[in-house]
PDB file of C-alpha atoms in Angstrom:
ATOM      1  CA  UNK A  20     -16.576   2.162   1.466  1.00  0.00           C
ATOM      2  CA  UNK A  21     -15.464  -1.705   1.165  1.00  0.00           C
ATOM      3  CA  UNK A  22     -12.805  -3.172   3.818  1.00  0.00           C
ATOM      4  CA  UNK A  23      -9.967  -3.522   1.833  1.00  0.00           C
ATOM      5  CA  UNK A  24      -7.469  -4.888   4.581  1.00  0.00           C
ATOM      6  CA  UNK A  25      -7.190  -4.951   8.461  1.00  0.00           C
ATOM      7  CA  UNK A  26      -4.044  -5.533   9.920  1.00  0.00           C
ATOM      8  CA  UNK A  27      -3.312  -6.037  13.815  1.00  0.00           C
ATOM      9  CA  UNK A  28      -0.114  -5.086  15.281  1.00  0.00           C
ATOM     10  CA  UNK A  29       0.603  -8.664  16.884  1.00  0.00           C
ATOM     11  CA  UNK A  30       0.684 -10.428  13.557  1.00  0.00           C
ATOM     12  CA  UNK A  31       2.919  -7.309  11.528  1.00  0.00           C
ATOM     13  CA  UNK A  32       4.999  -5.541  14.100  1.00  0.00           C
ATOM     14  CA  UNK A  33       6.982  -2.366  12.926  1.00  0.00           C
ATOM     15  CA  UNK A  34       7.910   0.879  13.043  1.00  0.00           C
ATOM     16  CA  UNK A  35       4.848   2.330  11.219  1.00  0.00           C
ATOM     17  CA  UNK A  36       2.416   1.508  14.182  1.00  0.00           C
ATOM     18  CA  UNK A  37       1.365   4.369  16.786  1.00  0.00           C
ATOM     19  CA  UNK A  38       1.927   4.085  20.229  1.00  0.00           C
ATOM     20  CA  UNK A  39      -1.826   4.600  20.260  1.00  0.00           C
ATOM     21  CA  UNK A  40      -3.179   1.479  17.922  1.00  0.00           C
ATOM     22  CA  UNK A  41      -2.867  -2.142  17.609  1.00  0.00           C
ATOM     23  CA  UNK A  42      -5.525  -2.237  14.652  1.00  0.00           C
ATOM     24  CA  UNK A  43      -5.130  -0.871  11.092  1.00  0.00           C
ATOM     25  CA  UNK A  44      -8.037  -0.683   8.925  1.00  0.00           C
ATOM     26  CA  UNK A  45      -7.912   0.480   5.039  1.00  0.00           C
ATOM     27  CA  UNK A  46     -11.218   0.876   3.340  1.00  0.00           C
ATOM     28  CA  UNK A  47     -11.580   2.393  -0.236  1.00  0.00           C
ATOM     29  CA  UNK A  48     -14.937   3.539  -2.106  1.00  0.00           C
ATOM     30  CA  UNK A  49     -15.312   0.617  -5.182  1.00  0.00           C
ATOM     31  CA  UNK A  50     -15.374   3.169  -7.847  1.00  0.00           C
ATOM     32  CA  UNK A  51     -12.868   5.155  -9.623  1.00  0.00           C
ATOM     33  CA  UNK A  52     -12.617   8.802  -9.109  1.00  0.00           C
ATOM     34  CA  UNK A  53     -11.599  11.155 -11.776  1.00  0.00           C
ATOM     35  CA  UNK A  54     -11.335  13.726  -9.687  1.00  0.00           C
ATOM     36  CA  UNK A  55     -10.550  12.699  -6.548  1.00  0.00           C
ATOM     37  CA  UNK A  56      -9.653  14.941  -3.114  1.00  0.00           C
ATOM     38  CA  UNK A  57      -6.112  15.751  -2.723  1.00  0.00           C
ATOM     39  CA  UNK A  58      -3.734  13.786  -1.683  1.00  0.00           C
ATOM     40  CA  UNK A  59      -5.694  10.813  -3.059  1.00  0.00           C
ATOM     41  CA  UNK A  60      -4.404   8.908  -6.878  1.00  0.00           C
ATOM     42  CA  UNK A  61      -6.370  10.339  -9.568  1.00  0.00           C
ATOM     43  CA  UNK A  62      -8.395   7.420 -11.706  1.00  0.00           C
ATOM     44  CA  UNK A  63      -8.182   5.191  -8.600  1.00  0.00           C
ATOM     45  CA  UNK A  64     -10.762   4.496  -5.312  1.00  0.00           C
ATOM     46  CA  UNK A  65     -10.577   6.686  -2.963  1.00  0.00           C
ATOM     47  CA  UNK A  66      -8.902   5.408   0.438  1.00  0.00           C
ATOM     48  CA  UNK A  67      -9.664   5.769   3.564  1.00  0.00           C
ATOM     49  CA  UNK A  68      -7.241   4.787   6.607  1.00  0.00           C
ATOM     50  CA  UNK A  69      -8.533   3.993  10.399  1.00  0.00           C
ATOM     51  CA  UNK A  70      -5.629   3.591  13.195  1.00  0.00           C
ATOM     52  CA  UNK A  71      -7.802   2.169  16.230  1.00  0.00           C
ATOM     53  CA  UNK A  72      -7.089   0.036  19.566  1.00  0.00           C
ATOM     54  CA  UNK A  73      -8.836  -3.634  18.405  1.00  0.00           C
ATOM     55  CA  UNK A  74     -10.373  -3.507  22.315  1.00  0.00           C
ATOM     56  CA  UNK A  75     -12.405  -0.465  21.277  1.00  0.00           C
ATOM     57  CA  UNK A  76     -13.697  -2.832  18.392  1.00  0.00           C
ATOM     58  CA  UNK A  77     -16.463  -4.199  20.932  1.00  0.00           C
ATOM     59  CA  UNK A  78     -19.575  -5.341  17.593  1.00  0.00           C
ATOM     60  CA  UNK A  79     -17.232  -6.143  14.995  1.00  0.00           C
ATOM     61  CA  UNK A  80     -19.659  -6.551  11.673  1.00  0.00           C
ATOM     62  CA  UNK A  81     -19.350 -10.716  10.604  1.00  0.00           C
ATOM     63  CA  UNK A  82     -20.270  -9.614   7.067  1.00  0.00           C
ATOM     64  CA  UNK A  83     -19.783  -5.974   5.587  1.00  0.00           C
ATOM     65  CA  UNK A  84     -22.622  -4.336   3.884  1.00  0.00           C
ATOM     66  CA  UNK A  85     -22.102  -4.802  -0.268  1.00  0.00           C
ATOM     67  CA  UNK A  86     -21.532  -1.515  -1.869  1.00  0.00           C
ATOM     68  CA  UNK A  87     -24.996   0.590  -3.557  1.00  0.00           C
ATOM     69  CA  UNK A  88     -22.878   0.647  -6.639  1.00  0.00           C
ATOM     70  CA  UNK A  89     -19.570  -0.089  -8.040  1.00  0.00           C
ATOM     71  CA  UNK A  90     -17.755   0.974 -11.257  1.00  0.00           C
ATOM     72  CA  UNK A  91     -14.784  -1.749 -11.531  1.00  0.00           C
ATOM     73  CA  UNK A  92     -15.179  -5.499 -10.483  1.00  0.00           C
ATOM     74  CA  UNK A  93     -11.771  -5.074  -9.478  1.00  0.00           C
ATOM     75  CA  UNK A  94     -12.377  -2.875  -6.866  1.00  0.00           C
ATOM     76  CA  UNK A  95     -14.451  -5.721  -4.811  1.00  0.00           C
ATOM     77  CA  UNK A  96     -11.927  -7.590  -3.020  1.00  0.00           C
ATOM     78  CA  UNK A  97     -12.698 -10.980  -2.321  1.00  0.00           C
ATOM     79  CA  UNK A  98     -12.538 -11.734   1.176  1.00  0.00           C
ATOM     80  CA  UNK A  99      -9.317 -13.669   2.840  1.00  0.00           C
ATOM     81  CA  UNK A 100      -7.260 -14.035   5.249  1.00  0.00           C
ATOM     82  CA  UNK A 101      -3.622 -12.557   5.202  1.00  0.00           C
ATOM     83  CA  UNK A 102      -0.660 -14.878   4.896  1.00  0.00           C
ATOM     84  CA  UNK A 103       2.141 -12.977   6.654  1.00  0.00           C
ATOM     85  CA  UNK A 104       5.445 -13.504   5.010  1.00  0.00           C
ATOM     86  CA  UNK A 105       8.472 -11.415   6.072  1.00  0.00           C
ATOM     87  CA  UNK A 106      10.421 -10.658   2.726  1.00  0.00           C
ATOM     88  CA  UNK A 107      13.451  -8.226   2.565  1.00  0.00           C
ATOM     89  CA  UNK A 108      12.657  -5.676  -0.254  1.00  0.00           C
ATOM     90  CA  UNK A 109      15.231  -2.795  -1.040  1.00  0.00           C
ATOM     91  CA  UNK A 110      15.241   0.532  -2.457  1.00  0.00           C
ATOM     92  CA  UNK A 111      15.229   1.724  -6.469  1.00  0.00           C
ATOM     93  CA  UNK A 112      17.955   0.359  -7.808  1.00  0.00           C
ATOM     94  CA  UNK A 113      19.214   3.513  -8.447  1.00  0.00           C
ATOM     95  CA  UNK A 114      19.174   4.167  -4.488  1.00  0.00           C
ATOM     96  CA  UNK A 115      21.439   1.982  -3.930  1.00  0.00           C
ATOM     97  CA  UNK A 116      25.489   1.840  -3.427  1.00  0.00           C
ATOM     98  CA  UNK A 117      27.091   1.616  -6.119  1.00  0.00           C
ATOM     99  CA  UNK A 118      29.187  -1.023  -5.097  1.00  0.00           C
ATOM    100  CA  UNK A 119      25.879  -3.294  -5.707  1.00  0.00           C
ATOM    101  CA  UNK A 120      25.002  -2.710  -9.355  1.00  0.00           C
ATOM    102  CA  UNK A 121      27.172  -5.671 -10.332  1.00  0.00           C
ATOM    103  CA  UNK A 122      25.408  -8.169  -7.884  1.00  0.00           C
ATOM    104  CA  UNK A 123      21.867  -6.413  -9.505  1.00  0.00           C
ATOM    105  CA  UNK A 124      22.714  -7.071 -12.198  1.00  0.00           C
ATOM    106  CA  UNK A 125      24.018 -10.342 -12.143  1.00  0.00           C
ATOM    107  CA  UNK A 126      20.222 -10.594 -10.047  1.00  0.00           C
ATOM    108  CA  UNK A 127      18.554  -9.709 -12.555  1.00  0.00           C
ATOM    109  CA  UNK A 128      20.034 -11.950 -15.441  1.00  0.00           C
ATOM    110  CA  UNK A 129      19.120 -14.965 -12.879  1.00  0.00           C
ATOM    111  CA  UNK A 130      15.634 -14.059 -12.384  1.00  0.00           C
ATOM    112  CA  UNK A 131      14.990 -12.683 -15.338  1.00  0.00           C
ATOM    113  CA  UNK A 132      12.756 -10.573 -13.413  1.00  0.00           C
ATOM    114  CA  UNK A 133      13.483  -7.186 -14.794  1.00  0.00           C
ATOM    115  CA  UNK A 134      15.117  -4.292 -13.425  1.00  0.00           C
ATOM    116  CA  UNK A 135      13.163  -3.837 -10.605  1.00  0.00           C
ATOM    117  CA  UNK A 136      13.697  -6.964  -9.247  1.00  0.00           C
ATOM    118  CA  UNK A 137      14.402  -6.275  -5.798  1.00  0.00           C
ATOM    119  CA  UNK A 138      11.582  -4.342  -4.749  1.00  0.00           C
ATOM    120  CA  UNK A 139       8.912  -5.289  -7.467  1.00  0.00           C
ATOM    121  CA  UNK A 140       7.602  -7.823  -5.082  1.00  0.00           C
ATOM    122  CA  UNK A 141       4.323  -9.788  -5.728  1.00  0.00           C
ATOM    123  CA  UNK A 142       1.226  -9.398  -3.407  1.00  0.00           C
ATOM    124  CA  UNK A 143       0.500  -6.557  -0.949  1.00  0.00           C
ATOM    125  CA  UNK A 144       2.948  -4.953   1.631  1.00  0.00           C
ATOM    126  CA  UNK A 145       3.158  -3.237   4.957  1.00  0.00           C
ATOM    127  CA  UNK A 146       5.993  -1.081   4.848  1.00  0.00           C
ATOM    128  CA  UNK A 147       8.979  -1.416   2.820  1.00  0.00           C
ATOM    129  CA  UNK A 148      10.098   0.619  -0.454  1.00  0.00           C
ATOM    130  CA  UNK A 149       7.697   1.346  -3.168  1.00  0.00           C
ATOM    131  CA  UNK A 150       8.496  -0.212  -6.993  1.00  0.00           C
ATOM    132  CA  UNK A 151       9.300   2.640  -9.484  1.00  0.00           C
ATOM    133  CA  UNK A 152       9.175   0.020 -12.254  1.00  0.00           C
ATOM    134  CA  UNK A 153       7.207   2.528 -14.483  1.00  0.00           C
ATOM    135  CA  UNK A 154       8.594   6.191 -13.634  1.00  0.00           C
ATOM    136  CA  UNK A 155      12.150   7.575 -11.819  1.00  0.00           C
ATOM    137  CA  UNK A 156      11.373   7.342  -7.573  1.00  0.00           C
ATOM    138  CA  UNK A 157       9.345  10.729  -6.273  1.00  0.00           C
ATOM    139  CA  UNK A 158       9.609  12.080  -2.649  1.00  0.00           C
ATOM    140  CA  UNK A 159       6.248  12.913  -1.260  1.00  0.00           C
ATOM    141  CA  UNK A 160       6.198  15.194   2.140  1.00  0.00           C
ATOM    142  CA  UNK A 161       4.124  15.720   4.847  1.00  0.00           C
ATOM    143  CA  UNK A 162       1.698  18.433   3.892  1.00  0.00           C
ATOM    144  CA  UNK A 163       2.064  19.559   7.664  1.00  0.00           C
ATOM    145  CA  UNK A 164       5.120  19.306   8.574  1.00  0.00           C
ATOM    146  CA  UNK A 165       7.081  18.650   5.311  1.00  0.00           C
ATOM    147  CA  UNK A 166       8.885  15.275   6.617  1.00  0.00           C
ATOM    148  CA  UNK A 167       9.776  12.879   3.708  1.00  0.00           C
ATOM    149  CA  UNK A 168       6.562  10.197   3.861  1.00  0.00           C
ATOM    150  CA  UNK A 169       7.371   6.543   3.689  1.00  0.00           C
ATOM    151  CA  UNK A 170       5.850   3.748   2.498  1.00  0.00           C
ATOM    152  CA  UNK A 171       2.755   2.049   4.509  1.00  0.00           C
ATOM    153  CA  UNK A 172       0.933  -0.228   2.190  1.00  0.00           C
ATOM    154  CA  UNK A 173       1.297  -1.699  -1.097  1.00  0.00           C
ATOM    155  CA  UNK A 174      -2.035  -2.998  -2.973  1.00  0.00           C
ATOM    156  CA  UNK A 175      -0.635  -4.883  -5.670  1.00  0.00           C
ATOM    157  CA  UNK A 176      -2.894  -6.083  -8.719  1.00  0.00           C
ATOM    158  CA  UNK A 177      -3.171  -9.517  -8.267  1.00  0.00           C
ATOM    159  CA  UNK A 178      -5.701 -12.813  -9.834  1.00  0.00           C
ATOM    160  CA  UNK A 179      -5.932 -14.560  -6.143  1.00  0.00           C
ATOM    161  CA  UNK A 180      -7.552 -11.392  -4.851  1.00  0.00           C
ATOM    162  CA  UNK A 181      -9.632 -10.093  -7.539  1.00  0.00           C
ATOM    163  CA  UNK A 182      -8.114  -6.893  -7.051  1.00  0.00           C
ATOM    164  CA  UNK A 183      -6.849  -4.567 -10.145  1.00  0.00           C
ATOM    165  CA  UNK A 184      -5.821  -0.971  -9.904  1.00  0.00           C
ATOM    166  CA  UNK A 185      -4.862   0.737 -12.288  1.00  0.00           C
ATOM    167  CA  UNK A 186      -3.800  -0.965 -15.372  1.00  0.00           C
ATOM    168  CA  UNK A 187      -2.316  -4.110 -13.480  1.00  0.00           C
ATOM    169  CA  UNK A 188      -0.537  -1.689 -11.106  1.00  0.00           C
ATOM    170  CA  UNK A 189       0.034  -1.373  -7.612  1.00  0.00           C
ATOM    171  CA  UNK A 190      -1.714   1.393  -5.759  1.00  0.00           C
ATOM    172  CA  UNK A 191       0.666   2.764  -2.467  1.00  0.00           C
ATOM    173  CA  UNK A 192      -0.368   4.549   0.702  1.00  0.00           C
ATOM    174  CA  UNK A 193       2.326   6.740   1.896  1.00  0.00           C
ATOM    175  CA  UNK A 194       2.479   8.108   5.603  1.00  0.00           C
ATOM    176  CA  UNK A 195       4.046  10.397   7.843  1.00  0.00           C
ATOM    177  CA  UNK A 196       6.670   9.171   9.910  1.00  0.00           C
ATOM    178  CA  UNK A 197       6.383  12.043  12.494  1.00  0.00           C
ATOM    179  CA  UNK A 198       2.850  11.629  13.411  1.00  0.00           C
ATOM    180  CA  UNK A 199       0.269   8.947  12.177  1.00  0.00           C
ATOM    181  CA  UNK A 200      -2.327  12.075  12.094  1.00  0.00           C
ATOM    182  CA  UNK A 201      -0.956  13.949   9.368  1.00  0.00           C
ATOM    183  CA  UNK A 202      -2.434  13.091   6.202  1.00  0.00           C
ATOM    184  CA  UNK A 203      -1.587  10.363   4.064  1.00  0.00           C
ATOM    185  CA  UNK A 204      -0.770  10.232   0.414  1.00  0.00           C
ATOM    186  CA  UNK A 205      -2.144   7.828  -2.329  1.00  0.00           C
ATOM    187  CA  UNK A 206       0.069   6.655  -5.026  1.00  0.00           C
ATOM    188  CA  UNK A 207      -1.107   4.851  -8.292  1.00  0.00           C
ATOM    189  CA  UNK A 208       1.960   3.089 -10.072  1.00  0.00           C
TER     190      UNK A 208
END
């Protein structure tokens, strides 16, 4: 497993942290899996999600260990530090009142940015609604108690990270909103 992100609570406060952790770490294996465990994406690495209290983190490693073997370069993150920029995003466009498709629209023609727009942002994400730029918006529940998930974390392909998923895509982690210990759900868009 490579560190793929760590995010404290201080620097990105919000509703998806437990009452029990301050420290998010995400950490995926470098290689693709065909055939991955459920709930993970299939033809994607496989992720693995730590909740912890950063106090408990008392020999934090300066360098992590390089991986025995690796299938995709893009799976090696380059390491960084995270610029925290709070963007509004919005839902599907077909989520939304509509009152706003003219404004979209109108949006869209400005930007030229396609019809996903609004939530297609660039970079990665804590929180906020997943891009269905390639296929109509899914629900995923709560394999334990069957609440809608929500959106956690966005890994978007991008050249100033080294990082590509997919086929340029963006690769989601969905969560619970109930309880943090329910499983989580991988998403490869």
């Amino acid at each position: 497993m490579v560190p793929v992100a760590q995010v404290f609570r201080r620097d990105v406060p919000g509703p998806w942290w437990p009452a029990d952790a301050d420290l998010l770490q995400i950490l995926w294996c470098p290689n693709e899996h065909w055939d991955p465990p459920a709930p993970q994406a299939d033809i994607s690495p496989v992720i693995e999600m730590r909740w912890r209290r950063a106090a408990d983190v008392t020999s934090p490693l300066t360098a992590p260990p390089s991986p025995t073997r690796y299938d995709e370069d893009g799976y090696l993150p380059q390491a960084c530090a995270i610029t925290t920029e709070y963007v509004i995003d919005f839902p599907f466009r077909e989520e939304l009142p509509p009152e706003l498709g003219p404004r979209l629209a109108e949006l869209v023609q400005e930007t030229g940015g396609g019809s996903d727009v609004i939530t297609r942002i660039a970079g990665w994400k804590l929180g906020g609604w997943p891009t269905w730029h390639l296929a109509h918006p899914m629900e995923f529940s709560c394999g334990e108690c069957g609440a809608d998930m929500t959106l956690l974390f966005t890994v978007a392909s991008d050249d100033q990270t080294g990082v590509v998923v997919g086929r340029w895509g963006d690769l989601r982690i969905f969560t619970c909103p109930v309880d943090h210990r329910h499983g989580f759900r991988v998403d490869l868009h």
